[in-house]
PDB file of C-alpha atoms in Angstrom:
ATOM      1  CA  UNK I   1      75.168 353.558   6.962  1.00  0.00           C
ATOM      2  CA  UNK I   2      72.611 354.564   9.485  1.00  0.00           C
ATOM      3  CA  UNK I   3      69.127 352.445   9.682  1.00  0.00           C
ATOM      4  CA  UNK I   4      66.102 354.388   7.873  1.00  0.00           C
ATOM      5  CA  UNK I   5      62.847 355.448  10.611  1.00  0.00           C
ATOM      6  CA  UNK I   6      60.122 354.412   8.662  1.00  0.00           C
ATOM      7  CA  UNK I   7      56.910 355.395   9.063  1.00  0.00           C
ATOM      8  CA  UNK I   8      55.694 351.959  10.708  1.00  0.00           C
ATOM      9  CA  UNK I   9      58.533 351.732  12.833  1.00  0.00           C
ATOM     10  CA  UNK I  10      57.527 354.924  14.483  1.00  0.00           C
ATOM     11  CA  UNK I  11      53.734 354.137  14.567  1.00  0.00           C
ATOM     12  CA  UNK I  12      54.943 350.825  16.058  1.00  0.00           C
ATOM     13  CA  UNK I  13      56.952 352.937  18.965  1.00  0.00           C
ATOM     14  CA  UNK I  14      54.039 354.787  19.712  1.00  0.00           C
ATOM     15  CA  UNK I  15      51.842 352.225  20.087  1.00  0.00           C
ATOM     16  CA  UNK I  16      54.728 350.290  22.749  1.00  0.00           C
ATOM     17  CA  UNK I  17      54.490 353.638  24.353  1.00  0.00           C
ATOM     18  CA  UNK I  18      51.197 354.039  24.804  1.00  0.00           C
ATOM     19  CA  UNK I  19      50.264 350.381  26.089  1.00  0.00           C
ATOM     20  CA  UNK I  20      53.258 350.510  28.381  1.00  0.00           C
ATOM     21  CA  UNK I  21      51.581 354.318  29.769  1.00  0.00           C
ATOM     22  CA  UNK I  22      47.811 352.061  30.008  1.00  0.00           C
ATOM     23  CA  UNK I  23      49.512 349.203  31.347  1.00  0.00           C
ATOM     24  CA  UNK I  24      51.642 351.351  34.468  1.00  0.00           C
ATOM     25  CA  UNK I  25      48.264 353.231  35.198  1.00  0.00           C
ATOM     26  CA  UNK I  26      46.277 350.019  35.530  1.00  0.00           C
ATOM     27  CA  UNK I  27      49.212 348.740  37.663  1.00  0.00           C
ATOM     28  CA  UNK I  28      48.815 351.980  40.131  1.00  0.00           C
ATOM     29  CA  UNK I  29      44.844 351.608  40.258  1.00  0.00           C
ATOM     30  CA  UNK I  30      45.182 348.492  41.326  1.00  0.00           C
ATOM     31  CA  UNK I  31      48.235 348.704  43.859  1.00  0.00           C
ATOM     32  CA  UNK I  32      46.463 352.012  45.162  1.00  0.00           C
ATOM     33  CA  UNK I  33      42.974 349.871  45.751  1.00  0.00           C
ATOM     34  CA  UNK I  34      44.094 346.308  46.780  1.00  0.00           C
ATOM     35  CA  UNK I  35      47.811 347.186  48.660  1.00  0.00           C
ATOM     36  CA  UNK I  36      51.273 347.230  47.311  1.00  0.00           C
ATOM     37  CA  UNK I  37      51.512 343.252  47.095  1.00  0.00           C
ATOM     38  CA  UNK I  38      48.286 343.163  45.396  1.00  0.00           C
ATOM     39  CA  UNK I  39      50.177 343.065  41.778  1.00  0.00           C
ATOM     40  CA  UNK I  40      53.852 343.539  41.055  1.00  0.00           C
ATOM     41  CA  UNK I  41      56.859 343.142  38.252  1.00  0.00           C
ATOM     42  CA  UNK I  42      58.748 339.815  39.075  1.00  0.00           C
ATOM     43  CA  UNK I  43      61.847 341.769  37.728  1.00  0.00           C
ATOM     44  CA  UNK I  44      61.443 345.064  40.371  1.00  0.00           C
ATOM     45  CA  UNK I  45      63.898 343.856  42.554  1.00  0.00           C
ATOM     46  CA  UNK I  46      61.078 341.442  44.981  1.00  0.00           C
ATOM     47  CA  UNK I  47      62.561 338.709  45.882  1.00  0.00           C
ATOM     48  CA  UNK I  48      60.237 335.977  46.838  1.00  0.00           C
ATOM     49  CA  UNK I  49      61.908 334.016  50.162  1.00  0.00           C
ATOM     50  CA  UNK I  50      59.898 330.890  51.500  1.00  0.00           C
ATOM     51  CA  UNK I  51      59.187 331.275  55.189  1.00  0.00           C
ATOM     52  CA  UNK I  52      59.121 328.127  56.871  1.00  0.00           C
ATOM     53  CA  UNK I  53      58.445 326.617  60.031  1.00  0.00           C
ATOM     54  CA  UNK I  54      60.756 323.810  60.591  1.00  0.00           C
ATOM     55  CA  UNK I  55      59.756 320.254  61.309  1.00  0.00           C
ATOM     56  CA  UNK I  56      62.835 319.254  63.879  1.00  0.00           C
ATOM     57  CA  UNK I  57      64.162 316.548  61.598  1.00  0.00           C
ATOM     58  CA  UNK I  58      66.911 318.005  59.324  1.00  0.00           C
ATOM     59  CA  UNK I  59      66.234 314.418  57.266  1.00  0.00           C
ATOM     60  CA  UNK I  60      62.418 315.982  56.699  1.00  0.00           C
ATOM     61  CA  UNK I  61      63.376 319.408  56.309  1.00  0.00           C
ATOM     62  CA  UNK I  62      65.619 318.418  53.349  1.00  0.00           C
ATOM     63  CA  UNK I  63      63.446 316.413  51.801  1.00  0.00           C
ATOM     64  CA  UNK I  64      60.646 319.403  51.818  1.00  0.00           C
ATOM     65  CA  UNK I  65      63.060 321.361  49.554  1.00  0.00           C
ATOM     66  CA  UNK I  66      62.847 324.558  51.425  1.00  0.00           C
ATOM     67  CA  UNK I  67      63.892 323.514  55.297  1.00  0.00           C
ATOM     68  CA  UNK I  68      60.475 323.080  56.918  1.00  0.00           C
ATOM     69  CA  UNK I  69      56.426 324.068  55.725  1.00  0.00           C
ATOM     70  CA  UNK I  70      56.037 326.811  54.107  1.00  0.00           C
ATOM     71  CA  UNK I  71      53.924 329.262  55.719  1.00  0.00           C
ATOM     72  CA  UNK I  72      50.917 330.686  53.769  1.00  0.00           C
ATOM     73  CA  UNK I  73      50.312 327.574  52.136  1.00  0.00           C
ATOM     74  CA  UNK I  74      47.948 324.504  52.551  1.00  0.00           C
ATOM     75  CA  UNK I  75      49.805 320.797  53.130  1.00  0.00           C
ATOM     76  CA  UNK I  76      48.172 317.108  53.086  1.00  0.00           C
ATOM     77  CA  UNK I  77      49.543 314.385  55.234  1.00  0.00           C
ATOM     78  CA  UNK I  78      48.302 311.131  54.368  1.00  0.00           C
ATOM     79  CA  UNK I  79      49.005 307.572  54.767  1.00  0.00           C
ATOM     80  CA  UNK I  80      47.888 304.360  56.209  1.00  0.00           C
ATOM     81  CA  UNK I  81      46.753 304.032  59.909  1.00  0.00           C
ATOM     82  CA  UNK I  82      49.319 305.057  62.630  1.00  0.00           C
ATOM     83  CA  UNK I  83      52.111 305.786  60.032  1.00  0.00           C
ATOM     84  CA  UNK I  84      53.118 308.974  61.740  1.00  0.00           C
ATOM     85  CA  UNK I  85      50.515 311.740  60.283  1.00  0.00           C
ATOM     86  CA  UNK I  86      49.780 313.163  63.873  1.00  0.00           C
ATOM     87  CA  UNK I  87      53.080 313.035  65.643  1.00  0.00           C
ATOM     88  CA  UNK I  88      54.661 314.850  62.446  1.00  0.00           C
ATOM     89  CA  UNK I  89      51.811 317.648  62.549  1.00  0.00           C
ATOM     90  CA  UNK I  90      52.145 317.698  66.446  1.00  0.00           C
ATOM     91  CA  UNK I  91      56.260 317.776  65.951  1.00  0.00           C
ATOM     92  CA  UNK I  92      55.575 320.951  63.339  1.00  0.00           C
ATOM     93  CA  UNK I  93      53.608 322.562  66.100  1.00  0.00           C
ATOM     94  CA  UNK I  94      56.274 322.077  69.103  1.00  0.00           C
ATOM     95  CA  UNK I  95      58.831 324.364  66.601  1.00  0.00           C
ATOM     96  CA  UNK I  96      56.438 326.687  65.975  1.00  0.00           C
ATOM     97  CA  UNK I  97      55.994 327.111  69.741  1.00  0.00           C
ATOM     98  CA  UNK I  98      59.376 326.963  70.548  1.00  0.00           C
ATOM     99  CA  UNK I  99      59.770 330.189  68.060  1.00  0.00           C
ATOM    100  CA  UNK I 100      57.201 332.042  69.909  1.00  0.00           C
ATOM    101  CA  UNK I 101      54.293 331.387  67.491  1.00  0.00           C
ATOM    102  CA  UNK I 102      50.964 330.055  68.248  1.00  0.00           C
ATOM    103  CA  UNK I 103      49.162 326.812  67.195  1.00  0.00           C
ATOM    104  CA  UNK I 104      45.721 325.110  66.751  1.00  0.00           C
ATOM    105  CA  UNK I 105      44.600 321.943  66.822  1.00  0.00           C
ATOM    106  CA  UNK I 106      41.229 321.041  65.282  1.00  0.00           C
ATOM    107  CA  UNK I 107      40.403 317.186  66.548  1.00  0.00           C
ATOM    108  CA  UNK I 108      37.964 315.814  64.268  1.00  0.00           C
ATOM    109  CA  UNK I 109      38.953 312.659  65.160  1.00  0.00           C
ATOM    110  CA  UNK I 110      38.218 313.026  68.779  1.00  0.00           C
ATOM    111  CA  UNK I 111      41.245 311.274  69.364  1.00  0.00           C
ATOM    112  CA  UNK I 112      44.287 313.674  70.282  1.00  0.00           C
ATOM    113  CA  UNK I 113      46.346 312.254  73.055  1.00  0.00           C
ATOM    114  CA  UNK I 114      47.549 315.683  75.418  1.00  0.00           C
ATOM    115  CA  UNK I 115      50.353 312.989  77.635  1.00  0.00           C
ATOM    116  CA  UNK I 116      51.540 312.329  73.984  1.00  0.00           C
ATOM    117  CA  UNK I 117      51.523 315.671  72.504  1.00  0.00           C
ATOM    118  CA  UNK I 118      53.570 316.994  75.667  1.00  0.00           C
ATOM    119  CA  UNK I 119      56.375 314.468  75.402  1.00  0.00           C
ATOM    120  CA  UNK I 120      56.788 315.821  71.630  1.00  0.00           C
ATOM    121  CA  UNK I 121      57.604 318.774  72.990  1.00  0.00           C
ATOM    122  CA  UNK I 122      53.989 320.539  72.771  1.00  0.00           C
ATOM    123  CA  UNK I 123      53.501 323.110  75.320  1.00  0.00           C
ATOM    124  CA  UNK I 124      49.716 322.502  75.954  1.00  0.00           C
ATOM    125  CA  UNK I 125      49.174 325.643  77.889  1.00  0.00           C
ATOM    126  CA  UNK I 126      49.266 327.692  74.560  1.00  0.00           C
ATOM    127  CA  UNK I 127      47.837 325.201  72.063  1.00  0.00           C
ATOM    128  CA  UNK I 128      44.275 325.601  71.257  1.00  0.00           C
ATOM    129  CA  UNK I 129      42.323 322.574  70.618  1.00  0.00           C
ATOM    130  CA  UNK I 130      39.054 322.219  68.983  1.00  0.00           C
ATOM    131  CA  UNK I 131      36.897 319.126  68.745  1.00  0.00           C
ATOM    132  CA  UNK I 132      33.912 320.595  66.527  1.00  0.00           C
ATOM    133  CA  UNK I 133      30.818 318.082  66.288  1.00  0.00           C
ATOM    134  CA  UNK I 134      30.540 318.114  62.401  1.00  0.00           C
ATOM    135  CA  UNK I 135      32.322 319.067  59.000  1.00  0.00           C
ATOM    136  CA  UNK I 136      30.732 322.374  58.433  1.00  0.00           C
ATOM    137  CA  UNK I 137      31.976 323.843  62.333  1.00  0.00           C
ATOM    138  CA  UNK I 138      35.603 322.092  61.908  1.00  0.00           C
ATOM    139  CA  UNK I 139      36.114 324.404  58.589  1.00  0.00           C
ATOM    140  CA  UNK I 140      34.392 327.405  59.780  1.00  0.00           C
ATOM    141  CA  UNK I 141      36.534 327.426  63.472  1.00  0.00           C
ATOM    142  CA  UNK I 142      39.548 327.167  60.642  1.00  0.00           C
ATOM    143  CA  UNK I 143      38.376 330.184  58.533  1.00  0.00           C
ATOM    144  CA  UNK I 144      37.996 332.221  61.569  1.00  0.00           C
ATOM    145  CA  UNK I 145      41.614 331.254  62.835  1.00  0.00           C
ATOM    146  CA  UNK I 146      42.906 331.786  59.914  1.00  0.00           C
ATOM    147  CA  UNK I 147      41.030 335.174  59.673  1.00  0.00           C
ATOM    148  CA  UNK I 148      42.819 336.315  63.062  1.00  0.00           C
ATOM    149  CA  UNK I 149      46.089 336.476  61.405  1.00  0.00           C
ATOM    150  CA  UNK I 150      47.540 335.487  64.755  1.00  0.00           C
ATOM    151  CA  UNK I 151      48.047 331.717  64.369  1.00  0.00           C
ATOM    152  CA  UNK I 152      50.990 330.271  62.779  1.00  0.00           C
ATOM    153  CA  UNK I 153      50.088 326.641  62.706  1.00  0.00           C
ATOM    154  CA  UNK I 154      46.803 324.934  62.274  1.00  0.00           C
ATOM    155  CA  UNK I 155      46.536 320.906  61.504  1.00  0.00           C
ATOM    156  CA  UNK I 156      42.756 319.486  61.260  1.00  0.00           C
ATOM    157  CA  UNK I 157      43.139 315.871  62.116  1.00  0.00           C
ATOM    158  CA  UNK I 158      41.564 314.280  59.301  1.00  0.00           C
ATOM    159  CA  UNK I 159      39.951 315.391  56.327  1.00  0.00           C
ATOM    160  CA  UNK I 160      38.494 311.533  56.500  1.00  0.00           C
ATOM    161  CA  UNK I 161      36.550 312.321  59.822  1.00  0.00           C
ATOM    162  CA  UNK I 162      35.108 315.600  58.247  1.00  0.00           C
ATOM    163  CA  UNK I 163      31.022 314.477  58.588  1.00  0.00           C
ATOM    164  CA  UNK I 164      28.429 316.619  56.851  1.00  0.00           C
ATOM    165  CA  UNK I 165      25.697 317.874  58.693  1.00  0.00           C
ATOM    166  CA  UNK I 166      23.465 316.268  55.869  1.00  0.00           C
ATOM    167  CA  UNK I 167      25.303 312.837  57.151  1.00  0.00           C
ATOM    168  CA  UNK I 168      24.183 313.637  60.624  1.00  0.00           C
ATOM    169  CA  UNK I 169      20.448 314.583  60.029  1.00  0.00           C
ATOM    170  CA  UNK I 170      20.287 311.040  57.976  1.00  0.00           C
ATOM    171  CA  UNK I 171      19.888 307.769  59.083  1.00  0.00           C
ATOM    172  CA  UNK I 172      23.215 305.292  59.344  1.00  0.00           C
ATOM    173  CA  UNK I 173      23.679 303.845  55.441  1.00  0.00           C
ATOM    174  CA  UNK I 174      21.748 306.599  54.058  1.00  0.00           C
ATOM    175  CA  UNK I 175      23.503 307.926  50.743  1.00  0.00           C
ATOM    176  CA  UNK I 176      25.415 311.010  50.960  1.00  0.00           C
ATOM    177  CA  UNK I 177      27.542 310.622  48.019  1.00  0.00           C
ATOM    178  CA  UNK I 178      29.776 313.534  47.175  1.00  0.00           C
ATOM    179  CA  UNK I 179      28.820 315.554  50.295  1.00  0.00           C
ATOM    180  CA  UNK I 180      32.302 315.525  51.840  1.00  0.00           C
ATOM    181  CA  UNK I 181      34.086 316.834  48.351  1.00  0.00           C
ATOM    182  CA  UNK I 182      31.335 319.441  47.950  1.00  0.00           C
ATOM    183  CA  UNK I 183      32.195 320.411  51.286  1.00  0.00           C
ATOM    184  CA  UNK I 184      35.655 320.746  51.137  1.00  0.00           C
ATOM    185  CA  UNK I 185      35.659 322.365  47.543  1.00  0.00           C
ATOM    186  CA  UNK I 186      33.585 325.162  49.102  1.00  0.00           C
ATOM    187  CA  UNK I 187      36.105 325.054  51.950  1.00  0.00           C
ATOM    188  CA  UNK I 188      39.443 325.130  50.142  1.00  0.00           C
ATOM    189  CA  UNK I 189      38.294 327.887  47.499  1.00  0.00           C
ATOM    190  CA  UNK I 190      37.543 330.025  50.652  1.00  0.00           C
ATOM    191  CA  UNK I 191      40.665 329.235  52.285  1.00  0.00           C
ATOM    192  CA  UNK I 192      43.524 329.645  49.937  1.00  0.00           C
ATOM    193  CA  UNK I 193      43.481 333.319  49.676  1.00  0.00           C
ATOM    194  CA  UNK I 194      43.135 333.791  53.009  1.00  0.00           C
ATOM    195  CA  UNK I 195      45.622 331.118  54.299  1.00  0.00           C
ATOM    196  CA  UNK I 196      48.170 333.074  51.860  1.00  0.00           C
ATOM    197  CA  UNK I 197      47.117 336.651  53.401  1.00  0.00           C
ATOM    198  CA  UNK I 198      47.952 335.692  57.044  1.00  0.00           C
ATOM    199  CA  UNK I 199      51.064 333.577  56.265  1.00  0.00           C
ATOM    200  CA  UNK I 200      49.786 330.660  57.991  1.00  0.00           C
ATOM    201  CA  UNK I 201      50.967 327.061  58.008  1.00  0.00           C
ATOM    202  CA  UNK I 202      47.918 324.942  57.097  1.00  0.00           C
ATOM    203  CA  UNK I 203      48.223 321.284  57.456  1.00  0.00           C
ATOM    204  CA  UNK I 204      45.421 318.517  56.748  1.00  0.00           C
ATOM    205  CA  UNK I 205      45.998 315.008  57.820  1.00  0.00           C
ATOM    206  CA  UNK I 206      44.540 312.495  55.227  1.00  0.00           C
ATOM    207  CA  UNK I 207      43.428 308.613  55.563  1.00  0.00           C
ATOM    208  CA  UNK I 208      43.481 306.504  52.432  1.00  0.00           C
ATOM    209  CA  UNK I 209      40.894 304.108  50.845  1.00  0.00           C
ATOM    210  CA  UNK I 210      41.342 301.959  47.797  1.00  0.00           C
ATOM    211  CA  UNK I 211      39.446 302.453  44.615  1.00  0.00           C
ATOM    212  CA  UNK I 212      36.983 299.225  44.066  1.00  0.00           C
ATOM    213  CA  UNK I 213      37.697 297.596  40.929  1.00  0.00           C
ATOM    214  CA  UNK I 214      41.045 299.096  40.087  1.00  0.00           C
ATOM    215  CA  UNK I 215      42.956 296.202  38.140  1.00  0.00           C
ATOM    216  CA  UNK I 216      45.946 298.530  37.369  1.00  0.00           C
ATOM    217  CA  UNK I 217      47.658 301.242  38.328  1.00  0.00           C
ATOM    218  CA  UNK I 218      47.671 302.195  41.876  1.00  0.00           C
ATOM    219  CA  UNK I 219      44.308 302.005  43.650  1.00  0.00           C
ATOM    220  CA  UNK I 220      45.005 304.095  46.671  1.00  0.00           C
ATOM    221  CA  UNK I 221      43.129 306.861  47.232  1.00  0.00           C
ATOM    222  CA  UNK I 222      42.093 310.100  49.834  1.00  0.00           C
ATOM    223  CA  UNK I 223      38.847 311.000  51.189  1.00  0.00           C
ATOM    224  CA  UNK I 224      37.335 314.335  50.252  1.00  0.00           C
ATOM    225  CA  UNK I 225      37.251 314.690  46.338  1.00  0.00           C
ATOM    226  CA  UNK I 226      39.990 316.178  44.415  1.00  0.00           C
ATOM    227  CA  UNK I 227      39.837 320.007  45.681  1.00  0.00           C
ATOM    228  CA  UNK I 228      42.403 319.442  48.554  1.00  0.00           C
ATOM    229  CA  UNK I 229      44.953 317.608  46.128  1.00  0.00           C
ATOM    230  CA  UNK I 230      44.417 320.482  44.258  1.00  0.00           C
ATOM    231  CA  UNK I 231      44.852 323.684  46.370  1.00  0.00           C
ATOM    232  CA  UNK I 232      47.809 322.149  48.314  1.00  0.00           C
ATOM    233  CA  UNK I 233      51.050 323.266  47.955  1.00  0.00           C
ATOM    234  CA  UNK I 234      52.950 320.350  49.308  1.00  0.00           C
ATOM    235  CA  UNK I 235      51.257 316.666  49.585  1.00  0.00           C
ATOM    236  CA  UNK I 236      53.083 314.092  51.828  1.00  0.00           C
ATOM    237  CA  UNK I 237      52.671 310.615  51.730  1.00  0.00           C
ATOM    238  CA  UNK I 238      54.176 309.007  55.114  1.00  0.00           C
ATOM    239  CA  UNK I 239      54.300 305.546  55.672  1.00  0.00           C
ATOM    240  CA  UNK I 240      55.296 302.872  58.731  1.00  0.00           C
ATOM    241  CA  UNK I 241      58.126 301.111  56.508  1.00  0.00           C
ATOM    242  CA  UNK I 242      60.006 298.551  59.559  1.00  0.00           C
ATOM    243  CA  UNK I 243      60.220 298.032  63.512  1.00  0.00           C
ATOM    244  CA  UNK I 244      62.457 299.317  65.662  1.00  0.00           C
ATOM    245  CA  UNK I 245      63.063 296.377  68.130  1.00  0.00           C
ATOM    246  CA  UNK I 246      65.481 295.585  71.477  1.00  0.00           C
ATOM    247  CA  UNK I 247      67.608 292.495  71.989  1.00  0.00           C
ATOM    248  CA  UNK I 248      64.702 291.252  73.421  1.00  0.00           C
ATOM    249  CA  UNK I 249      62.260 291.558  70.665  1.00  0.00           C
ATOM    250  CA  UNK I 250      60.330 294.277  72.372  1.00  0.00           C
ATOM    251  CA  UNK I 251      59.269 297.082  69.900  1.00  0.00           C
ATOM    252  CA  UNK I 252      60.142 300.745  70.817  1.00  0.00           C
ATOM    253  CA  UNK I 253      59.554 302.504  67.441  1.00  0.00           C
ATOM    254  CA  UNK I 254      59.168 301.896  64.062  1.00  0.00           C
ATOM    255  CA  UNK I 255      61.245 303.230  61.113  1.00  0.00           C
ATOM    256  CA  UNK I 256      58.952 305.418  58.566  1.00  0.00           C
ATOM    257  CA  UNK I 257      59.511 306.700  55.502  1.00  0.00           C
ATOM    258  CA  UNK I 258      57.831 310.053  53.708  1.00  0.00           C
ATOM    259  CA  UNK I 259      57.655 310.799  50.130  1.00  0.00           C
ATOM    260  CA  UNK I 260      56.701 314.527  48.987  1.00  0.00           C
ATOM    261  CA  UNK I 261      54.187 313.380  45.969  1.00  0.00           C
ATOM    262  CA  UNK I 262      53.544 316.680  45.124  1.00  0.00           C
ATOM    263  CA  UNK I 263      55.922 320.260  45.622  1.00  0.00           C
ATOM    264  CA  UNK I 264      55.128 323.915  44.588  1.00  0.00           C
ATOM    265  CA  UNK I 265      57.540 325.672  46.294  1.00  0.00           C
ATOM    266  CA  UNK I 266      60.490 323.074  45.639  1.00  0.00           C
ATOM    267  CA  UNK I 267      61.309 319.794  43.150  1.00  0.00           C
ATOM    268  CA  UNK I 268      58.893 317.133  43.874  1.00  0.00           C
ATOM    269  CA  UNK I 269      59.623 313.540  44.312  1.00  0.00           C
ATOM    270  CA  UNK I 270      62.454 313.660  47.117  1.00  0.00           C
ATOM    271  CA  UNK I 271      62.505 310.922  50.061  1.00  0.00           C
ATOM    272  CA  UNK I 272      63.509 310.632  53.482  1.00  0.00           C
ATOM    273  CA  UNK I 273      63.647 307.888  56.032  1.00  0.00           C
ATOM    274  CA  UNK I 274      64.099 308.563  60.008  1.00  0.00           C
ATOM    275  CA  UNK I 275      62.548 306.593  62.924  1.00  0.00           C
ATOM    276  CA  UNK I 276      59.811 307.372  65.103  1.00  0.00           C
ATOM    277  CA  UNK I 277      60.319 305.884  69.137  1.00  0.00           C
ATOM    278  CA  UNK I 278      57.487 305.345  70.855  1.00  0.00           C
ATOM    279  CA  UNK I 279      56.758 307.761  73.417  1.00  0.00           C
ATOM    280  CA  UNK I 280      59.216 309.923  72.707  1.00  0.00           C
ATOM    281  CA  UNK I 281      58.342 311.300  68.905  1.00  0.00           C
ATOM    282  CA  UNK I 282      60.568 311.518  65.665  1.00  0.00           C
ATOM    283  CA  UNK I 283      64.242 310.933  66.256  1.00  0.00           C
TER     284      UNK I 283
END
């Protein structure tokens, strides 16, 4: 016996009808305002691939979950002093070279070595390098690289160096407190979209500091508030784990060890160990 229409049944089709009709014309506005990408079904048949840009250690690559960093996305490096946050950053930016792309590197540290860099496999001829005199100029030389659309990979080496130009004006031991996480929360809101838009890879290097008075739990901390943890898309916490040593006892490398604490294009959580050889980069 056939089902009975009823009345509210057919009110109730209408009314589908009619939000699906309001819902495809907002759809079109927007697409015809903002671009095709601006807004689309999940379901339409777009299939959403992670472009990457390797990092030359198959052992790294696999533990990133998606063979490399993903481009149009922000990544941390952190971890203790000399644990490997610049030579992985500088390794990223030898593949991207290698496949034709271009690279920046934004020295807030003051301390990039170009020997170094070259024996990693950077090819210093095409790498631009900044060393900007205070927090504000390292961001905004970032926002206008970014804004090119024609760089692939930009690391700023560190977030921890980033100094305010209300740290400059003052005297040394003058309180700033909160300047540097103001700064970069301005920083990362501005960034994001625009980081996504040009398909860039955009890497921050991170020191880390230790809570006072932590009794439990794990004190460790970054520099530069909570905005960068935030925005990223992949955090990496690298760390010098053993020494790589001859017969002799001389040491040549150290083994080091990377944990990705944090993964939005992949699981989190996955580990990989490989050794770093002095003077000759990640083997």
């Amino acid at each position: 016996m056939a089902a009975r229409i009823t009345p509210d049944d057919s009110a109730s089709d209408k009314l589908a009808e009619a939000r699906k009709r309001n819902l495809d014309l907002a759809i079109s506005n927007i697409q015809k305002e903002f671009g095709e990408a601006a807004i689309m079904r999940m379901g339409d048949g777009h299939r959403v691939d992670v472009d990457v840009i390797p990092t030359g250690n198959l052992l790294i690559d696999r533990a990133l979950g998606v063979g490399g960093f993903p481009r149009g996305r922000i990544i941390e490096v952190f971890g203790p002093e000399s644990s490997g946050k610049t030579t992985l950053t500088l390794t990223a930016i030898a593949q991207a070279q290698k496949k034709g792309g271009l690279a920046a590197f934004i020295d807030v540290e003051h301390a990039l070595d170009p020997q170094y860099a070259k024996k990693l496999g950077v090819n210093l001829d095409d790498l631009l390098v900044s060393q900007p005199s205070s927090g504000e100029e390292a961001l905004q030389i970032c926002e206008a690289l970014v804004r090119s659309n024609a760089i692939d990979v930009i690391v700023l080496d560190s977030v921890a160096a980033l100094v305010t130009k209300q740290e400059l004006d003052g005297e040394i031991g003058d309180s700033t407190v909160g300047a540097q996480a103001r700064l970069m929360s301005a920083a990362m809101r501005k960034l994001t979209a625009l980081i996504s838009k040009a398909k860039t890879v955009c890497i921050f290097t991170n020191q880390i500091r230790e809570k006072i008075g932590v009794m439990f739990g794990n004190p460790e901390t970054t520099p530069g508030g909570r905005a960068l943890k935030f925005f990223s898309s992949m955090r990496i916490d690298i760390r010098r784990i053993g020494q790589i040593k001859t017969t002799d006892g001389t040491v040549t490398g150290s083994r080091t060890k990377i944990k990705v604490v944090k993964n939005k294009v992949a699981p989190p959580f996955t580990e990989a160990e490989f050794d770093i050889m002095y003077n000759e980069g990640i083997s």
